[in-house]
Amino acid sequence: MARTVITFGTFDVFHVGHLRVIERAAALGDRLVVGVSADELNLRKKGREPVFSQAERPRDRRRPQARRRGLRRESLELKRDYIVQFGADVLVMGDDWTGRFDEFRDICEVVYLPRTPAISTTALIEKISATS
Ligand code: C2G
């Protein structure tokens, strides 16, 4: 049976760290579902608007090999519902989230992948601001 992988994130100012986590997540199954945080959630969680809006961010994620579905995650509390709704067998997150998703081990596998070092949305925003 086809194995479904799900991952969540903001994916703002899309960079190689995002690409690598998406590629490695896709490689763990047959279908990858990428949950993209809603703008409002990002504002609440990080205290700033994303650089790219929720309408723009999903478009950055192109990977023809994997059949992907984007969903906008309006609420952190809904993760369990999304895992069930999309029939996910595996939840994948970068290891900055290690332990934070273990509560879902009762309904799916939970895998934390090593983050790509030395790159982040915040660092990119700071770098771009400093050069403009
Ligand atoms: N990531 C990575 N390497 C980086 C930067 C990010 O592997 N250098 C991974 C993160 O670990 C995460 C994904 O890329 O799995 C998306 O990162 P963010 O957009 O920063 O996602 P975040 O806002 O942390 O959202 O509730 C969970 C959150 O929605 C995760």
mmCIF file of N, CA and C and ligand atoms in Angstrom:
data_model
loop_
_atom_site.group_PDB
_atom_site.id
_atom_site.type_symbol
_atom_site.label_atom_id
_atom_site.label_comp_id
_atom_site.label_asym_id
_atom_site.label_seq_id
_atom_site.Cartn_x
_atom_site.Cartn_y
_atom_site.Cartn_z
ATOM 1 N N MET A 1 0.836 -1.211 0.000
ATOM 2 C CA MET A 1 0.000 0.000 0.000
ATOM 3 C C MET A 1 0.872 1.261 0.000
ATOM 4 N N ALA A 2 0.371 2.300 -0.664
ATOM 5 C CA ALA A 2 1.155 3.538 -0.760
ATOM 6 C C ALA A 2 1.381 4.130 0.641
ATOM 7 N N ARG A 3 2.593 4.627 0.822
ATOM 8 C CA ARG A 3 2.968 5.177 2.122
ATOM 9 C C ARG A 3 2.942 6.703 2.035
ATOM 10 N N THR A 4 2.176 7.309 2.921
ATOM 11 C CA THR A 4 2.022 8.775 2.908
ATOM 12 C C THR A 4 2.869 9.415 4.006
ATOM 13 N N VAL A 5 3.612 10.432 3.598
ATOM 14 C CA VAL A 5 4.455 11.187 4.528
ATOM 15 C C VAL A 5 3.854 12.577 4.661
ATOM 16 N N ILE A 6 3.866 13.128 5.862
ATOM 17 C CA ILE A 6 3.367 14.506 6.045
ATOM 18 C C ILE A 6 4.427 15.327 6.768
ATOM 19 N N THR A 7 4.532 16.590 6.403
ATOM 20 C CA THR A 7 5.443 17.494 7.110
ATOM 21 C C THR A 7 4.790 18.861 7.211
ATOM 22 N N PHE A 8 5.191 19.624 8.215
ATOM 23 C CA PHE A 8 4.596 20.951 8.429
ATOM 24 C C PHE A 8 5.686 22.010 8.503
ATOM 25 N N GLY A 9 5.350 23.215 8.082
ATOM 26 C CA GLY A 9 6.327 24.293 8.230
ATOM 27 C C GLY A 9 5.822 25.574 7.608
ATOM 28 N N THR A 10 6.596 26.629 7.802
ATOM 29 C CA THR A 10 6.246 27.928 7.224
ATOM 30 C C THR A 10 6.806 28.039 5.805
ATOM 31 N N PHE A 11 8.022 27.566 5.626
ATOM 32 C CA PHE A 11 8.700 27.589 4.322
ATOM 33 C C PHE A 11 8.733 28.994 3.735
ATOM 34 N N ASP A 12 9.044 29.982 4.594
ATOM 35 C CA ASP A 12 9.130 31.370 4.138
ATOM 36 C C ASP A 12 10.538 31.633 3.609
ATOM 37 N N VAL A 13 10.662 32.441 2.570
ATOM 38 C CA VAL A 13 11.949 32.713 1.901
ATOM 39 C C VAL A 13 12.625 31.358 1.625
ATOM 40 N N PHE A 14 11.959 30.585 0.788
ATOM 41 C CA PHE A 14 12.334 29.194 0.534
ATOM 42 C C PHE A 14 13.827 29.048 0.256
ATOM 43 N N HIS A 15 14.460 28.132 0.984
ATOM 44 C CA HIS A 15 15.912 27.982 0.832
ATOM 45 C C HIS A 15 16.294 26.499 0.806
ATOM 46 N N VAL A 16 17.584 26.244 0.682
ATOM 47 C CA VAL A 16 18.052 24.863 0.483
ATOM 48 C C VAL A 16 17.725 23.966 1.679
ATOM 49 N N GLY A 17 17.635 24.540 2.876
ATOM 50 C CA GLY A 17 17.271 23.740 4.055
ATOM 51 C C GLY A 17 15.854 23.199 3.915
ATOM 52 N N HIS A 18 14.948 24.038 3.395
ATOM 53 C CA HIS A 18 13.558 23.605 3.169
ATOM 54 C C HIS A 18 13.528 22.523 2.084
ATOM 55 N N LEU A 19 14.244 22.794 0.999
ATOM 56 C CA LEU A 19 14.269 21.842 -0.121
ATOM 57 C C LEU A 19 14.769 20.474 0.343
ATOM 58 N N ARG A 20 15.838 20.488 1.121
ATOM 59 C CA ARG A 20 16.436 19.215 1.547
ATOM 60 C C ARG A 20 15.512 18.447 2.480
ATOM 61 N N VAL A 21 14.810 19.140 3.364
ATOM 62 C CA VAL A 21 13.914 18.404 4.268
ATOM 63 C C VAL A 21 12.742 17.835 3.467
ATOM 64 N N ILE A 22 12.262 18.592 2.476
ATOM 65 C CA ILE A 22 11.156 18.115 1.631
ATOM 66 C C ILE A 22 11.613 16.903 0.801
ATOM 67 N N GLU A 23 12.809 16.978 0.253
ATOM 68 C CA GLU A 23 13.309 15.857 -0.558
ATOM 69 C C GLU A 23 13.499 14.602 0.272
ATOM 70 N N ARG A 24 14.070 14.768 1.456
ATOM 71 C CA ARG A 24 14.310 13.592 2.305
ATOM 72 C C ARG A 24 12.994 13.027 2.826
ATOM 73 N N ALA A 25 12.031 13.919 3.116
ATOM 74 C CA ALA A 25 10.712 13.451 3.560
ATOM 75 C C ALA A 25 10.051 12.667 2.437
ATOM 76 N N ALA A 26 10.102 13.203 1.214
ATOM 77 C CA ALA A 26 9.476 12.542 0.054
ATOM 78 C C ALA A 26 10.078 11.158 -0.161
ATOM 79 N N ALA A 27 11.367 11.034 0.086
ATOM 80 C CA ALA A 27 12.051 9.756 -0.142
ATOM 81 C C ALA A 27 11.613 8.673 0.847
ATOM 82 N N LEU A 28 10.952 9.074 1.917
ATOM 83 C CA LEU A 28 10.511 8.094 2.917
ATOM 84 C C LEU A 28 9.163 7.455 2.571
ATOM 85 N N GLY A 29 8.531 7.912 1.479
ATOM 86 C CA GLY A 29 7.230 7.334 1.139
ATOM 87 C C GLY A 29 6.906 7.501 -0.330
ATOM 88 N N ASP A 30 5.632 7.305 -0.671
ATOM 89 C CA ASP A 30 5.182 7.408 -2.063
ATOM 90 C C ASP A 30 4.492 8.736 -2.336
ATOM 91 N N ARG A 31 3.989 9.356 -1.278
ATOM 92 C CA ARG A 31 3.235 10.598 -1.437
ATOM 93 C C ARG A 31 3.619 11.506 -0.277
ATOM 94 N N LEU A 32 3.871 12.771 -0.599
ATOM 95 C CA LEU A 32 4.227 13.718 0.465
ATOM 96 C C LEU A 32 3.163 14.804 0.564
ATOM 97 N N VAL A 33 2.681 15.030 1.762
ATOM 98 C CA VAL A 33 1.742 16.128 2.020
ATOM 99 C C VAL A 33 2.516 17.190 2.795
ATOM 100 N N VAL A 34 2.523 18.418 2.266
ATOM 101 C CA VAL A 34 3.257 19.504 2.934
ATOM 102 C C VAL A 34 2.257 20.497 3.515
ATOM 103 N N GLY A 35 2.227 20.610 4.805
ATOM 104 C CA GLY A 35 1.341 21.567 5.480
ATOM 105 C C GLY A 35 2.055 22.896 5.619
ATOM 106 N N VAL A 36 1.483 23.935 5.019
ATOM 107 C CA VAL A 36 2.124 25.260 5.023
ATOM 108 C C VAL A 36 1.389 26.159 6.009
ATOM 109 N N SER A 37 2.120 26.701 6.958
ATOM 110 C CA SER A 37 1.495 27.524 8.003
ATOM 111 C C SER A 37 0.775 28.724 7.427
ATOM 112 N N ALA A 38 -0.379 29.017 7.980
ATOM 113 C CA ALA A 38 -1.123 30.217 7.593
ATOM 114 C C ALA A 38 -0.394 31.457 8.121
ATOM 115 N N ASP A 39 -0.573 32.585 7.440
ATOM 116 C CA ASP A 39 0.092 33.832 7.835
ATOM 117 C C ASP A 39 -0.203 34.195 9.286
ATOM 118 N N GLU A 40 -1.456 34.026 9.648
ATOM 119 C CA GLU A 40 -1.900 34.427 10.984
ATOM 120 C C GLU A 40 -1.182 33.609 12.058
ATOM 121 N N LEU A 41 -1.003 32.345 11.776
ATOM 122 C CA LEU A 41 -0.312 31.463 12.721
ATOM 123 C C LEU A 41 1.143 31.885 12.866
ATOM 124 N N ASN A 42 1.754 32.225 11.729
ATOM 125 C CA ASN A 42 3.153 32.640 11.750
ATOM 126 C C ASN A 42 3.344 33.919 12.561
ATOM 127 N N LEU A 43 2.392 34.838 12.384
ATOM 128 C CA LEU A 43 2.446 36.105 13.117
ATOM 129 C C LEU A 43 2.374 35.828 14.614
ATOM 130 N N ARG A 44 1.500 34.940 15.004
ATOM 131 C CA ARG A 44 1.337 34.618 16.428
ATOM 132 C C ARG A 44 2.558 33.897 16.966
ATOM 133 N N LYS A 45 3.113 32.996 16.153
ATOM 134 C CA LYS A 45 4.202 32.135 16.618
ATOM 135 C C LYS A 45 5.540 32.865 16.613
ATOM 136 N N LYS A 46 5.769 33.661 15.563
ATOM 137 C CA LYS A 46 7.099 34.264 15.401
ATOM 138 C C LYS A 46 7.093 35.777 15.586
ATOM 139 N N GLY A 47 5.907 36.351 15.759
ATOM 140 C CA GLY A 47 5.824 37.783 16.021
ATOM 141 C C GLY A 47 6.093 38.648 14.802
ATOM 142 N N ARG A 48 6.075 38.076 13.611
ATOM 143 C CA ARG A 48 6.201 38.897 12.399
ATOM 144 C C ARG A 48 5.456 38.233 11.247
ATOM 145 N N GLU A 49 5.065 39.086 10.296
ATOM 146 C CA GLU A 49 4.419 38.567 9.084
ATOM 147 C C GLU A 49 5.471 37.801 8.285
ATOM 148 N N PRO A 50 5.113 36.724 7.628
ATOM 149 C CA PRO A 50 6.092 36.106 6.729
ATOM 150 C C PRO A 50 6.429 37.055 5.575
ATOM 151 N N VAL A 51 7.607 36.906 4.996
ATOM 152 C CA VAL A 51 7.989 37.739 3.851
ATOM 153 C C VAL A 51 7.070 37.431 2.677
ATOM 154 N N PHE A 52 6.836 36.137 2.460
ATOM 155 C CA PHE A 52 5.925 35.711 1.388
ATOM 156 C C PHE A 52 4.621 35.227 2.025
ATOM 157 N N SER A 53 3.504 35.616 1.428
ATOM 158 C CA SER A 53 2.202 35.285 2.006
ATOM 159 C C SER A 53 1.892 33.800 1.832
ATOM 160 N N GLN A 54 0.867 33.358 2.517
ATOM 161 C CA GLN A 54 0.499 31.940 2.426
ATOM 162 C C GLN A 54 0.075 31.557 1.013
ATOM 163 N N ALA A 55 -0.384 32.542 0.231
ATOM 164 C CA ALA A 55 -0.762 32.252 -1.166
ATOM 165 C C ALA A 55 0.489 32.050 -2.018
ATOM 166 N N GLU A 56 1.557 32.770 -1.657
ATOM 167 C CA GLU A 56 2.789 32.680 -2.461
ATOM 168 C C GLU A 56 3.677 31.512 -2.047
ATOM 169 N N ARG A 57 3.727 31.210 -0.758
ATOM 170 C CA ARG A 57 4.705 30.231 -0.263
ATOM 171 C C ARG A 57 4.554 28.822 -0.842
ATOM 172 N N PRO A 58 3.345 28.283 -0.947
ATOM 173 C CA PRO A 58 3.260 26.905 -1.462
ATOM 174 C C PRO A 58 3.812 26.742 -2.864
ATOM 175 N N ARG A 59 3.775 27.799 -3.662
ATOM 176 C CA ARG A 59 4.239 27.707 -5.058
ATOM 177 C C ARG A 59 5.725 27.432 -5.165
ATOM 178 N N ASP A 60 6.465 27.754 -4.111
ATOM 179 C CA ASP A 60 7.911 27.555 -4.171
ATOM 180 C C ASP A 60 8.302 26.088 -4.141
ATOM 181 N N ARG A 61 7.407 25.246 -3.706
ATOM 182 C CA ARG A 61 7.776 23.864 -3.439
ATOM 183 C C ARG A 61 7.519 22.992 -4.657
ATOM 184 N N ARG A 62 8.503 22.895 -5.516
ATOM 185 C CA ARG A 62 8.310 22.105 -6.731
ATOM 186 C C ARG A 62 9.148 20.854 -6.681
ATOM 187 N N ARG A 63 8.513 19.745 -6.855
ATOM 188 C CA ARG A 63 9.275 18.507 -6.958
ATOM 189 C C ARG A 63 8.408 17.518 -7.721
ATOM 190 N N PRO A 64 8.660 17.403 -9.011
ATOM 191 C CA PRO A 64 7.762 16.640 -9.863
ATOM 192 C C PRO A 64 7.653 15.160 -9.493
ATOM 193 N N GLN A 65 8.705 14.581 -8.922
ATOM 194 C CA GLN A 65 8.693 13.139 -8.639
ATOM 195 C C GLN A 65 7.639 12.769 -7.595
ATOM 196 N N ALA A 66 7.389 13.670 -6.674
ATOM 197 C CA ALA A 66 6.483 13.326 -5.577
ATOM 198 C C ALA A 66 5.114 13.943 -5.824
ATOM 199 N N ARG A 67 4.085 13.183 -5.547
ATOM 200 C CA ARG A 67 2.746 13.752 -5.642
ATOM 201 C C ARG A 67 2.508 14.486 -4.339
ATOM 202 N N ARG A 68 2.309 15.777 -4.443
ATOM 203 C CA ARG A 68 2.239 16.541 -3.209
ATOM 204 C C ARG A 68 0.942 17.297 -3.093
ATOM 205 N N ARG A 69 0.479 17.421 -1.896
ATOM 206 C CA ARG A 69 -0.701 18.217 -1.638
ATOM 207 C C ARG A 69 -0.326 19.261 -0.595
ATOM 208 N N GLY A 70 -0.704 20.494 -0.833
ATOM 209 C CA GLY A 70 -0.443 21.539 0.159
ATOM 210 C C GLY A 70 -1.681 21.732 1.006
ATOM 211 N N LEU A 71 -1.503 22.005 2.243
ATOM 212 C CA LEU A 71 -2.646 22.351 3.070
ATOM 213 C C LEU A 71 -2.228 23.527 3.928
ATOM 214 N N ARG A 72 -3.159 24.371 4.215
ATOM 215 C CA ARG A 72 -2.827 25.500 5.073
ATOM 216 C C ARG A 72 -3.210 25.145 6.496
ATOM 217 N N ARG A 73 -2.204 25.197 7.353
ATOM 218 C CA ARG A 73 -2.441 24.771 8.708
ATOM 219 C C ARG A 73 -2.866 25.983 9.525
ATOM 220 N N GLU A 74 -4.131 26.099 9.818
ATOM 221 C CA GLU A 74 -4.655 27.273 10.498
ATOM 222 C C GLU A 74 -4.323 27.242 11.975
ATOM 223 N N SER A 75 -4.141 26.029 12.487
ATOM 224 C CA SER A 75 -3.983 25.927 13.924
ATOM 225 C C SER A 75 -3.016 24.810 14.275
ATOM 226 N N LEU A 76 -2.177 25.054 15.278
ATOM 227 C CA LEU A 76 -1.242 24.027 15.720
ATOM 228 C C LEU A 76 -1.986 22.820 16.250
ATOM 229 N N GLU A 77 -3.135 23.074 16.841
ATOM 230 C CA GLU A 77 -3.902 22.006 17.492
ATOM 231 C C GLU A 77 -4.491 21.028 16.479
ATOM 232 N N LEU A 78 -4.510 21.440 15.215
ATOM 233 C CA LEU A 78 -5.158 20.589 14.213
ATOM 234 C C LEU A 78 -4.234 19.541 13.599
ATOM 235 N N LYS A 79 -2.972 19.523 14.017
ATOM 236 C CA LYS A 79 -2.016 18.570 13.401
ATOM 237 C C LYS A 79 -2.529 17.145 13.431
ATOM 238 N N ARG A 80 -3.039 16.744 14.590
ATOM 239 C CA ARG A 80 -3.537 15.374 14.706
ATOM 240 C C ARG A 80 -4.625 15.116 13.660
ATOM 241 N N ASP A 81 -5.517 16.107 13.502
ATOM 242 C CA ASP A 81 -6.600 15.956 12.515
ATOM 243 C C ASP A 81 -6.045 15.809 11.106
ATOM 244 N N TYR A 82 -5.002 16.602 10.793
ATOM 245 C CA TYR A 82 -4.430 16.534 9.438
ATOM 246 C C TYR A 82 -3.752 15.189 9.194
ATOM 247 N N ILE A 83 -3.084 14.662 10.209
ATOM 248 C CA ILE A 83 -2.420 13.358 10.065
ATOM 249 C C ILE A 83 -3.474 12.308 9.724
ATOM 250 N N VAL A 84 -4.601 12.379 10.421
ATOM 251 C CA VAL A 84 -5.688 11.412 10.192
ATOM 252 C C VAL A 84 -6.337 11.671 8.831
ATOM 253 N N GLN A 85 -6.650 12.943 8.579
ATOM 254 C CA GLN A 85 -7.353 13.319 7.339
ATOM 255 C C GLN A 85 -6.593 12.881 6.087
ATOM 256 N N PHE A 86 -5.263 13.054 6.115
ATOM 257 C CA PHE A 86 -4.466 12.707 4.938
ATOM 258 C C PHE A 86 -3.917 11.279 5.011
ATOM 259 N N GLY A 87 -4.299 10.558 6.018
ATOM 260 C CA GLY A 87 -3.876 9.161 6.151
ATOM 261 C C GLY A 87 -2.364 9.020 6.220
ATOM 262 N N ALA A 88 -1.705 9.923 6.941
ATOM 263 C CA ALA A 88 -0.235 9.895 6.977
ATOM 264 C C ALA A 88 0.286 8.719 7.793
ATOM 265 N N ASP A 89 1.263 8.032 7.215
ATOM 266 C CA ASP A 89 1.926 6.936 7.918
ATOM 267 C C ASP A 89 3.145 7.446 8.686
ATOM 268 N N VAL A 90 3.722 8.538 8.196
ATOM 269 C CA VAL A 90 4.935 9.088 8.788
ATOM 270 C C VAL A 90 4.835 10.604 8.886
ATOM 271 N N LEU A 91 5.206 11.150 10.021
ATOM 272 C CA LEU A 91 5.341 12.606 10.173
ATOM 273 C C LEU A 91 6.830 12.917 10.224
ATOM 274 N N VAL A 92 7.272 13.836 9.375
ATOM 275 C CA VAL A 92 8.694 14.191 9.315
ATOM 276 C C VAL A 92 8.875 15.660 9.688
ATOM 277 N N MET A 93 9.858 15.935 10.547
ATOM 278 C CA MET A 93 10.207 17.325 10.874
ATOM 279 C C MET A 93 11.723 17.422 11.010
ATOM 280 N N GLY A 94 12.246 18.619 10.896
ATOM 281 C CA GLY A 94 13.666 18.837 11.145
ATOM 282 C C GLY A 94 13.950 18.655 12.634
ATOM 283 N N ASP A 95 15.226 18.383 12.953
ATOM 284 C CA ASP A 95 15.524 17.999 14.336
ATOM 285 C C ASP A 95 15.556 19.168 15.314
ATOM 286 N N ASP A 96 15.256 20.395 14.818
ATOM 287 C CA ASP A 96 15.033 21.477 15.778
ATOM 288 C C ASP A 96 13.719 21.227 16.541
ATOM 289 N N TRP A 97 12.937 20.272 16.035
ATOM 290 C CA TRP A 97 11.646 19.944 16.668
ATOM 291 C C TRP A 97 11.702 18.630 17.426
ATOM 292 N N THR A 98 12.891 18.088 17.625
ATOM 293 C CA THR A 98 13.005 16.770 18.272
ATOM 294 C C THR A 98 12.200 16.700 19.569
ATOM 295 N N GLY A 99 11.387 15.658 19.664
ATOM 296 C CA GLY A 99 10.587 15.437 20.874
ATOM 297 C C GLY A 99 9.248 16.148 20.876
ATOM 298 N N ARG A 100 9.121 17.204 20.072
ATOM 299 C CA ARG A 100 7.930 18.050 20.152
ATOM 300 C C ARG A 100 6.704 17.441 19.462
ATOM 301 N N PHE A 101 6.942 16.387 18.691
ATOM 302 C CA PHE A 101 5.830 15.765 17.977
ATOM 303 C C PHE A 101 5.631 14.307 18.395
ATOM 304 N N ASP A 102 6.308 13.926 19.472
ATOM 305 C CA ASP A 102 6.240 12.523 19.909
ATOM 306 C C ASP A 102 4.828 12.106 20.304
ATOM 307 N N GLU A 103 4.007 13.079 20.639
ATOM 308 C CA GLU A 103 2.628 12.756 21.042
ATOM 309 C C GLU A 103 1.829 12.079 19.923
ATOM 310 N N PHE A 104 2.354 12.178 18.672
ATOM 311 C CA PHE A 104 1.609 11.567 17.561
ATOM 312 C C PHE A 104 2.051 10.140 17.250
ATOM 313 N N ARG A 105 2.976 9.626 18.062
ATOM 314 C CA ARG A 105 3.483 8.265 17.813
ATOM 315 C C ARG A 105 2.396 7.204 17.968
ATOM 316 N N ASP A 106 1.284 7.592 18.595
ATOM 317 C CA ASP A 106 0.192 6.617 18.718
ATOM 318 C C ASP A 106 -0.543 6.420 17.394
ATOM 319 N N ILE A 107 -0.409 7.375 16.447
ATOM 320 C CA ILE A 107 -1.136 7.226 15.178
ATOM 321 C C ILE A 107 -0.234 7.140 13.938
ATOM 322 N N CYS A 108 1.059 7.497 14.077
ATOM 323 C CA CYS A 108 1.972 7.390 12.932
ATOM 324 C C CYS A 108 3.417 7.322 13.428
ATOM 325 N N GLU A 109 4.321 7.009 12.488
ATOM 326 C CA GLU A 109 5.745 7.087 12.823
ATOM 327 C C GLU A 109 6.123 8.553 12.896
ATOM 328 N N VAL A 110 7.070 8.907 13.735
ATOM 329 C CA VAL A 110 7.537 10.293 13.795
ATOM 330 C C VAL A 110 9.049 10.277 13.583
ATOM 331 N N VAL A 111 9.501 11.017 12.569
ATOM 332 C CA VAL A 111 10.926 11.020 12.212
ATOM 333 C C VAL A 111 11.448 12.455 12.243
ATOM 334 N N TYR A 112 12.566 12.654 12.916
ATOM 335 C CA TYR A 112 13.215 13.977 12.924
ATOM 336 C C TYR A 112 14.487 13.878 12.086
ATOM 337 N N LEU A 113 14.590 14.713 11.069
ATOM 338 C CA LEU A 113 15.760 14.672 10.188
ATOM 339 C C LEU A 113 16.730 15.794 10.568
ATOM 340 N N PRO A 114 18.030 15.546 10.439
ATOM 341 C CA PRO A 114 18.998 16.596 10.765
ATOM 342 C C PRO A 114 18.751 17.851 9.923
ATOM 343 N N ARG A 115 18.739 18.988 10.585
ATOM 344 C CA ARG A 115 18.587 20.266 9.870
ATOM 345 C C ARG A 115 19.801 20.532 8.998
ATOM 346 N N THR A 116 19.591 21.224 7.903
ATOM 347 C CA THR A 116 20.725 21.650 7.078
ATOM 348 C C THR A 116 21.434 22.781 7.828
ATOM 349 N N PRO A 117 22.737 22.625 8.083
ATOM 350 C CA PRO A 117 23.414 23.627 8.907
ATOM 351 C C PRO A 117 23.551 24.984 8.217
ATOM 352 N N ALA A 118 23.684 25.999 9.033
ATOM 353 C CA ALA A 118 24.091 27.342 8.601
ATOM 354 C C ALA A 118 23.153 28.037 7.632
ATOM 355 N N ILE A 119 21.865 27.658 7.633
ATOM 356 C CA ILE A 119 20.928 28.448 6.827
ATOM 357 C C ILE A 119 19.573 28.494 7.525
ATOM 358 N N SER A 120 19.001 29.703 7.553
ATOM 359 C CA SER A 120 17.663 29.858 8.132
ATOM 360 C C SER A 120 17.013 31.094 7.507
ATOM 361 N N THR A 121 15.685 31.127 7.584
ATOM 362 C CA THR A 121 14.943 32.272 7.049
ATOM 363 C C THR A 121 15.388 33.557 7.760
ATOM 364 N N THR A 122 15.526 33.476 9.080
ATOM 365 C CA THR A 122 15.913 34.667 9.857
ATOM 366 C C THR A 122 17.291 35.173 9.418
ATOM 367 N N ALA A 123 18.242 34.235 9.257
ATOM 368 C CA ALA A 123 19.586 34.638 8.838
ATOM 369 C C ALA A 123 19.549 35.269 7.449
ATOM 370 N N LEU A 124 18.714 34.716 6.560
ATOM 371 C CA LEU A 124 18.617 35.270 5.203
ATOM 372 C C LEU A 124 18.035 36.681 5.239
ATOM 373 N N ILE A 125 16.981 36.868 6.048
ATOM 374 C CA ILE A 125 16.367 38.202 6.146
ATOM 375 C C ILE A 125 17.395 39.205 6.666
ATOM 376 N N GLU A 126 18.168 38.789 7.678
ATOM 377 C CA GLU A 126 19.180 39.698 8.241
ATOM 378 C C GLU A 126 20.253 40.027 7.211
ATOM 379 N N LYS A 127 20.674 39.029 6.472
ATOM 380 C CA LYS A 127 21.723 39.227 5.474
ATOM 381 C C LYS A 127 21.239 40.182 4.372
ATOM 382 N N ILE A 128 20.011 39.950 3.907
ATOM 383 C CA ILE A 128 19.472 40.789 2.834
ATOM 384 C C ILE A 128 19.276 42.220 3.340
ATOM 385 N N SER A 129 18.780 42.366 4.567
ATOM 386 C CA SER A 129 18.575 43.710 5.127
ATOM 387 C C SER A 129 19.905 44.457 5.230
ATOM 388 N N ALA A 130 20.948 43.718 5.611
ATOM 389 C CA ALA A 130 22.259 44.352 5.808
ATOM 390 C C ALA A 130 22.883 44.809 4.492
ATOM 391 N N THR A 131 22.479 44.197 3.386
ATOM 392 C CA THR A 131 23.111 44.553 2.109
ATOM 393 C C THR A 131 22.267 45.522 1.297
ATOM 394 N N SER A 132 21.065 45.852 1.787
ATOM 395 C CA SER A 132 20.226 46.737 0.963
ATOM 396 C C SER A 132 20.218 48.169 1.509
HETATM 397 N N1 C2G B 1 14.690 23.133 8.129
HETATM 398 C C1 C2G B 1 15.852 22.387 7.930
HETATM 399 N N2 C2G B 1 17.052 23.036 7.820
HETATM 400 C C2 C2G B 1 17.113 24.383 7.906
HETATM 401 C C3 C2G B 1 15.953 25.146 8.096
HETATM 402 C C4 C2G B 1 14.737 24.486 8.218
HETATM 403 O O1 C2G B 1 15.820 21.138 7.844
HETATM 404 N N3 C2G B 1 18.330 24.973 7.819
HETATM 405 C C5 C2G B 1 13.402 22.432 8.270
HETATM 406 C C6 C2G B 1 12.739 22.647 9.631
HETATM 407 O O2 C2G B 1 13.317 21.795 10.598
HETATM 408 C C7 C2G B 1 11.292 22.300 9.318
HETATM 409 C C8 C2G B 1 11.140 22.775 7.852
HETATM 410 O O3 C2G B 1 12.475 22.935 7.335
HETATM 411 O O4 C2G B 1 11.086 20.892 9.398
HETATM 412 C C9 C2G B 1 10.386 24.083 7.750
HETATM 413 O O5 C2G B 1 11.068 25.057 8.488
HETATM 414 P P1 C2G B 1 10.325 26.395 8.928
HETATM 415 O O6 C2G B 1 9.685 27.025 7.766
HETATM 416 O O7 C2G B 1 11.251 27.177 9.788
HETATM 417 O O8 C2G B 1 9.153 25.771 9.775
HETATM 418 P P2 C2G B 1 8.687 26.197 11.175
HETATM 419 O O9 C2G B 1 8.202 27.601 11.136
HETATM 420 O O10 C2G B 1 9.712 25.754 12.149
HETATM 421 O O11 C2G B 1 7.376 25.298 11.255
HETATM 422 O O12 C2G B 1 4.521 23.503 14.214
HETATM 423 C C10 C2G B 1 5.646 23.153 13.464
HETATM 424 C C11 C2G B 1 6.019 24.295 12.659
HETATM 425 O O13 C2G B 1 4.998 24.588 11.746
HETATM 426 C C12 C2G B 1 7.292 24.105 11.900
#
